[in-house]
Structures are given as C-alpha cells and as structure tokens.
mmCIF file of C-alpha atoms in Angstrom:
data_model
loop_
_atom_site.group_PDB
_atom_site.id
_atom_site.type_symbol
_atom_site.label_atom_id
_atom_site.label_comp_id
_atom_site.label_asym_id
_atom_site.label_seq_id
_atom_site.Cartn_x
_atom_site.Cartn_y
_atom_site.Cartn_z
ATOM 1 C CA MET A 1 -31.214 -14.386 4.282
ATOM 2 C CA SER A 2 -31.253 -16.677 1.027
ATOM 3 C CA ARG A 3 -33.439 -13.718 -0.702
ATOM 4 C CA ALA A 4 -30.411 -11.573 -0.558
ATOM 5 C CA GLN A 5 -27.660 -14.157 -1.969
ATOM 6 C CA ILE A 6 -29.121 -13.826 -5.642
ATOM 7 C CA PRO A 7 -28.602 -9.894 -5.659
ATOM 8 C CA ALA A 8 -25.404 -10.286 -3.994
ATOM 9 C CA LEU A 9 -23.952 -12.417 -6.444
ATOM 10 C CA VAL A 10 -25.536 -10.410 -9.487
ATOM 11 C CA PHE A 11 -23.563 -7.480 -7.711
ATOM 12 C CA GLY A 12 -20.239 -9.285 -7.301
ATOM 13 C CA ILE A 13 -19.983 -10.524 -10.810
ATOM 14 C CA GLY A 14 -21.263 -7.185 -12.026
ATOM 15 C CA GLY A 15 -18.631 -5.473 -10.009
ATOM 16 C CA PHE A 16 -16.114 -8.058 -11.244
ATOM 17 C CA GLY A 17 -17.141 -7.324 -15.136
ATOM 18 C CA ALA A 18 -16.608 -3.570 -14.490
ATOM 19 C CA LEU A 19 -13.311 -4.188 -13.034
ATOM 20 C CA VAL A 20 -12.201 -6.267 -16.068
ATOM 21 C CA ALA A 21 -13.522 -3.210 -18.390
ATOM 22 C CA ALA A 22 -11.284 -0.990 -16.164
ATOM 23 C CA VAL A 23 -8.227 -3.150 -16.358
ATOM 24 C CA ILE A 24 -8.433 -3.486 -20.289
ATOM 25 C CA SER A 25 -9.366 0.215 -20.659
ATOM 26 C CA ASN A 26 -6.969 2.746 -22.264
ATOM 27 C CA GLU A 27 -8.431 5.723 -20.859
ATOM 28 C CA TRP A 28 -6.742 5.922 -17.554
ATOM 29 C CA LYS A 29 -5.114 8.933 -18.583
ATOM 30 C CA VAL A 30 -6.664 11.433 -21.226
ATOM 31 C CA THR A 31 -4.779 14.466 -22.618
ATOM 32 C CA THR A 32 -5.766 16.821 -25.202
ATOM 33 C CA ARG A 33 -3.693 19.036 -27.554
ATOM 34 C CA ALA A 34 -6.169 21.339 -29.212
ATOM 35 C CA SER A 35 -5.222 24.749 -30.926
ATOM 36 C CA SER A 36 -8.186 24.543 -33.245
ATOM 37 C CA VAL A 37 -11.041 22.239 -33.863
ATOM 38 C CA ILE A 38 -9.219 20.735 -36.983
ATOM 39 C CA THR A 39 -5.632 20.184 -35.408
ATOM 40 C CA ALA A 40 -7.003 18.812 -32.219
ATOM 41 C CA THR A 41 -5.252 15.664 -30.771
ATOM 42 C CA TRP A 42 -5.944 13.359 -27.887
ATOM 43 C CA VAL A 43 -3.649 10.837 -26.141
ATOM 44 C CA TYR A 44 -5.182 8.055 -24.311
ATOM 45 C CA GLN A 45 -2.690 6.145 -21.815
ATOM 46 C CA GLY A 46 -3.592 2.967 -20.143
ATOM 47 C CA LEU A 47 -1.966 0.109 -18.319
ATOM 48 C CA TRP A 48 -1.260 -1.866 -21.323
ATOM 49 C CA MET A 49 -1.088 0.381 -24.472
ATOM 50 C CA ASN A 50 -0.898 4.026 -25.419
ATOM 51 C CA CYS A 51 -3.358 5.453 -27.967
ATOM 52 C CA ALA A 52 -3.590 8.721 -29.802
ATOM 53 C CA GLY A 53 -6.318 9.958 -32.068
ATOM 54 C CA ASN A 54 -7.023 13.312 -34.080
ATOM 55 C CA ALA A 55 -9.952 15.055 -35.051
ATOM 56 C CA LEU A 56 -9.844 13.806 -38.624
ATOM 57 C CA GLY A 57 -10.658 10.178 -37.417
ATOM 58 C CA SER A 58 -7.081 8.630 -37.336
ATOM 59 C CA PHE A 59 -6.458 6.410 -34.176
ATOM 60 C CA HIS A 60 -3.537 4.415 -33.555
ATOM 61 C CA CYS A 61 -2.351 2.408 -30.570
ATOM 62 C CA ARG A 62 0.890 1.135 -29.522
ATOM 63 C CA PRO A 63 1.363 -1.439 -26.606
ATOM 64 C CA HIS A 64 3.981 -1.368 -23.981
ATOM 65 C CA PHE A 65 6.448 -3.823 -25.513
ATOM 66 C CA THR A 66 8.622 -4.229 -22.574
ATOM 67 C CA ILE A 67 8.023 -4.360 -18.869
ATOM 68 C CA PHE A 68 11.242 -2.512 -17.933
ATOM 69 C CA LYS A 69 10.795 0.722 -19.788
ATOM 70 C CA VAL A 70 7.217 1.095 -18.131
ATOM 71 C CA GLU A 71 7.258 3.467 -15.080
ATOM 72 C CA GLY A 72 7.000 1.730 -11.616
ATOM 73 C CA TYR A 73 3.715 3.206 -10.813
ATOM 74 C CA ILE A 74 2.159 1.761 -14.008
ATOM 75 C CA GLN A 75 3.797 -1.686 -12.952
ATOM 76 C CA ALA A 76 2.361 -1.614 -9.403
ATOM 77 C CA CYS A 77 -1.037 -0.475 -10.687
ATOM 78 C CA ARG A 78 -0.717 -3.381 -13.334
ATOM 79 C CA GLY A 79 0.023 -5.967 -10.477
ATOM 80 C CA LEU A 80 -2.760 -4.804 -8.256
ATOM 81 C CA MET A 81 -5.500 -4.751 -10.853
ATOM 82 C CA ILE A 82 -4.408 -8.422 -11.926
ATOM 83 C CA ALA A 83 -4.677 -9.214 -8.388
ATOM 84 C CA ALA A 84 -7.810 -7.850 -8.216
ATOM 85 C CA VAL A 85 -9.326 -9.582 -11.291
ATOM 86 C CA SER A 86 -7.993 -13.022 -10.008
ATOM 87 C CA LEU A 87 -9.284 -12.581 -6.685
ATOM 88 C CA GLY A 88 -12.609 -11.335 -8.288
ATOM 89 C CA PHE A 89 -12.821 -14.381 -10.348
ATOM 90 C CA PHE A 90 -12.274 -16.773 -7.529
ATOM 91 C CA GLY A 91 -14.810 -14.856 -5.368
ATOM 92 C CA SER A 92 -17.420 -15.183 -8.039
ATOM 93 C CA ILE A 93 -16.800 -19.035 -8.276
ATOM 94 C CA PHE A 94 -16.879 -19.436 -4.381
ATOM 95 C CA ALA A 95 -20.244 -17.178 -4.153
ATOM 96 C CA LEU A 96 -21.582 -19.561 -6.671
ATOM 97 C CA PHE A 97 -20.641 -22.446 -4.744
ATOM 98 C CA GLY A 98 -21.735 -20.946 -1.388
ATOM 99 C CA MET A 99 -25.408 -20.100 -2.389
ATOM 100 C CA LYS A 100 -28.106 -22.119 -0.748
ATOM 101 C CA CYS A 101 -29.992 -22.725 -4.065
ATOM 102 C CA THR A 102 -27.043 -24.642 -5.624
ATOM 103 C CA LYS A 103 -26.468 -28.401 -5.070
ATOM 104 C CA VAL A 104 -22.721 -27.982 -4.910
ATOM 105 C CA GLY A 105 -20.720 -27.284 -1.780
ATOM 106 C CA GLY A 106 -22.389 -29.670 0.822
ATOM 107 C CA SER A 107 -24.202 -28.866 3.899
ATOM 108 C CA ASP A 108 -25.473 -25.645 4.817
ATOM 109 C CA LYS A 109 -22.766 -24.929 7.361
ATOM 110 C CA ALA A 110 -20.216 -25.769 4.676
ATOM 111 C CA LYS A 111 -22.031 -23.598 2.194
ATOM 112 C CA ALA A 112 -22.096 -20.564 4.885
ATOM 113 C CA LYS A 113 -18.302 -21.012 5.117
ATOM 114 C CA ILE A 114 -17.602 -20.842 1.460
ATOM 115 C CA ALA A 115 -19.997 -17.910 1.134
ATOM 116 C CA CYS A 116 -18.081 -16.001 3.925
ATOM 117 C CA LEU A 117 -14.883 -16.689 2.115
ATOM 118 C CA ALA A 118 -16.408 -15.341 -0.997
ATOM 119 C CA GLY A 119 -17.189 -12.092 0.990
ATOM 120 C CA ILE A 120 -13.753 -11.878 1.973
ATOM 121 C CA VAL A 121 -12.262 -12.536 -1.318
ATOM 122 C CA PHE A 122 -14.511 -9.908 -2.913
ATOM 123 C CA ILE A 123 -13.373 -7.422 -0.154
ATOM 124 C CA LEU A 124 -9.676 -8.164 -1.016
ATOM 125 C CA SER A 125 -10.280 -7.597 -4.560
ATOM 126 C CA GLY A 126 -11.891 -4.375 -4.054
ATOM 127 C CA LEU A 127 -9.224 -3.310 -1.966
ATOM 128 C CA CYS A 128 -6.500 -4.136 -4.517
ATOM 129 C CA SER A 129 -8.553 -2.533 -7.395
ATOM 130 C CA MET A 130 -9.227 0.720 -5.096
ATOM 131 C CA THR A 131 -5.276 0.531 -4.120
ATOM 132 C CA GLY A 132 -4.340 0.318 -7.653
ATOM 133 C CA CYS A 133 -6.884 3.184 -9.174
ATOM 134 C CA SER A 134 -5.747 5.557 -6.244
ATOM 135 C CA LEU A 135 -2.207 5.075 -6.971
ATOM 136 C CA TYR A 136 -2.589 6.090 -10.484
ATOM 137 C CA ALA A 137 -4.920 9.152 -9.844
ATOM 138 C CA ASN A 138 -2.274 10.226 -7.151
ATOM 139 C CA LYS A 139 0.436 10.174 -9.795
ATOM 140 C CA ILE A 140 -1.777 12.180 -12.228
ATOM 141 C CA THR A 141 -2.681 14.855 -9.711
ATOM 142 C CA THR A 142 0.851 14.865 -8.308
ATOM 143 C CA GLU A 143 2.041 15.749 -11.746
ATOM 144 C CA PHE A 144 -0.462 17.924 -12.671
ATOM 145 C CA PHE A 145 0.037 20.225 -9.568
ATOM 146 C CA ASP A 146 3.824 20.053 -9.596
ATOM 147 C CA PRO A 147 5.171 23.422 -10.696
ATOM 148 C CA LEU A 148 8.156 21.953 -12.228
ATOM 149 C CA PHE A 149 6.315 19.357 -14.420
ATOM 150 C CA VAL A 150 5.636 21.336 -17.654
ATOM 151 C CA GLU A 151 5.053 18.481 -20.074
ATOM 152 C CA GLN A 152 1.710 17.231 -18.852
ATOM 153 C CA LYS A 153 0.503 21.058 -18.223
ATOM 154 C CA MET A 154 0.967 22.135 -21.562
ATOM 155 C CA ALA A 155 -1.482 19.666 -22.844
ATOM 156 C CA TYR A 156 -4.310 21.179 -20.614
ATOM 157 C CA ALA A 157 -3.708 24.661 -21.597
ATOM 158 C CA TYR A 158 -6.773 26.430 -22.384
ATOM 159 C CA ASN A 159 -6.657 28.661 -25.478
ATOM 160 C CA GLY A 160 -7.970 32.239 -24.156
ATOM 161 C CA ALA A 161 -6.750 35.454 -25.454
ATOM 162 C CA THR A 162 -5.451 36.513 -21.912
ATOM 163 C CA SER A 163 -3.843 33.366 -21.058
ATOM 164 C CA ALA A 164 -0.326 31.921 -22.342
ATOM 165 C CA MET A 165 -0.340 28.719 -19.913
ATOM 166 C CA SER A 166 -2.504 27.190 -17.709
ATOM 167 C CA SER A 167 -0.102 26.031 -15.278
ATOM 168 C CA ARG A 168 2.316 27.566 -12.766
ATOM 169 C CA THR A 169 5.433 27.367 -14.648
ATOM 170 C CA LYS A 170 8.463 29.491 -14.328
ATOM 171 C CA TYR A 171 9.900 31.426 -17.174
ATOM 172 C CA HIS A 172 13.794 32.825 -17.253
ATOM 173 C CA GLY A 173 12.986 35.907 -14.827
ATOM 174 C CA GLY A 174 12.638 33.411 -11.842
ATOM 175 C CA GLU A 175 9.266 34.570 -10.484
ATOM 176 C CA ASP A 176 6.059 32.405 -10.775
ATOM 177 C CA PHE A 177 4.420 33.384 -14.165
ATOM 178 C CA LYS A 178 0.608 33.344 -12.654
ATOM 179 C CA THR A 179 1.471 35.262 -9.552
ATOM 180 C CA ALA A 180 3.215 38.025 -11.483
ATOM 181 C CA HIS A 181 0.730 38.303 -14.470
ATOM 182 C CA PRO A 182 -2.657 37.004 -12.825
ATOM 183 C CA SER A 183 -5.326 36.416 -15.687
ATOM 184 C CA LYS A 184 -8.056 38.746 -15.932
ATOM 185 C CA GLN A 185 -10.647 35.827 -17.448
ATOM 186 C CA PHE A 186 -10.945 34.123 -14.281
ATOM 187 C CA ASP A 187 -11.391 34.819 -10.572
ATOM 188 C CA LYS A 188 -9.722 33.632 -7.540
ATOM 189 C CA ASN A 189 -12.111 30.575 -7.466
ATOM 190 C CA ALA A 190 -10.811 29.160 -10.787
ATOM 191 C CA TYR A 191 -9.163 25.674 -10.617
ATOM 192 C CA VAL A 192 -7.558 25.777 -14.248
#
C-alpha cells in the first residue's frame, strides 16, 4: 500500500497544478471574427480578464475591475474554482503528512486518518472544479444554441459563398432563416 502513496501524491499535486493553470487561464471562451486572414481578431474571455488579439500581433488584456458588473455565472465559477484551489492546496498538505514515508503525522493509525482526510479533500476539490467548469460550459452552449442570442453566433460565422450566417437567426419576415433557405454546402449531419 505504501508503494501507491508516492504516485498518488504526484497525481494529486499534478492535478492541483492543472487546476491552478485552468483558473488563471484567459481561454475559457474564445471567439473569432475573421473576414480575411489580415483582419482576423480573437477575443479570449476568462474568469479574471478579457483579452483581444489580431493577426498583426497586437494583444491587449483588460481585467474585470469590479465584481458587480461581472455576470453571475462568472462569479459563481470564480467562487467554485477558488474553493477548489484552496481545497487542493490543503489536500496536498494533508497527503504529504499522511504518507508513511514522512516522519510528521504521528503513528501509522493517525497517518491513515490524515491520508483518508486528504483523499476526501481532493474529491471535494475535484467536485468544486468540475461544477465550476460545467456551469461555464453550460452557459456557453446555451448561448450558442439559443436562436435569439445573435451576438455570440455572429462570431462563429463561417465565410462560405453560400452562407450568410451560421446560426438560426430570424430575419424580419418572421420565419427561420436556415429552414427557409437551407445551405447547399452542408448536408443534414453538419453541426455548424
């Protein structure tokens, strides 16, 4: 059993590092607006700041200066991810103290309890991070497939000669654009 403790500690600390990298990343949502290669722009949105870059190499970031103007799902994701990072940090410390090869922690029975506590804390950290990421992904997919949310979909427009828009948007006539004028470029299995 003690042979499995070192790989478990390495995987736990590696997962904690990946969690920290995900929290500070600005690529939670990436949109692109490209009418040509020269005028292509990308918008990276993260939990802490939004960044924009273009094909010429210019890249600018602007942090979220206030909590009150940030949308609710971003605030919830921030809280869940901070809780996951905190729990992962304490889980790593508990796992280090609960290993049989360390001198800190007391008897083998006490170390077993500390190692069990570390496992529970790692599980809670994973649940917090999974919930935060799922909440953010659910919001993005809900906006993308919502026929009335046009702002996000215009960024995903593909520039084919037969298509004007890549989303199901309504024009002034009242009928659905894609069902009234289906694209000849893609068949029924296309997801775009």
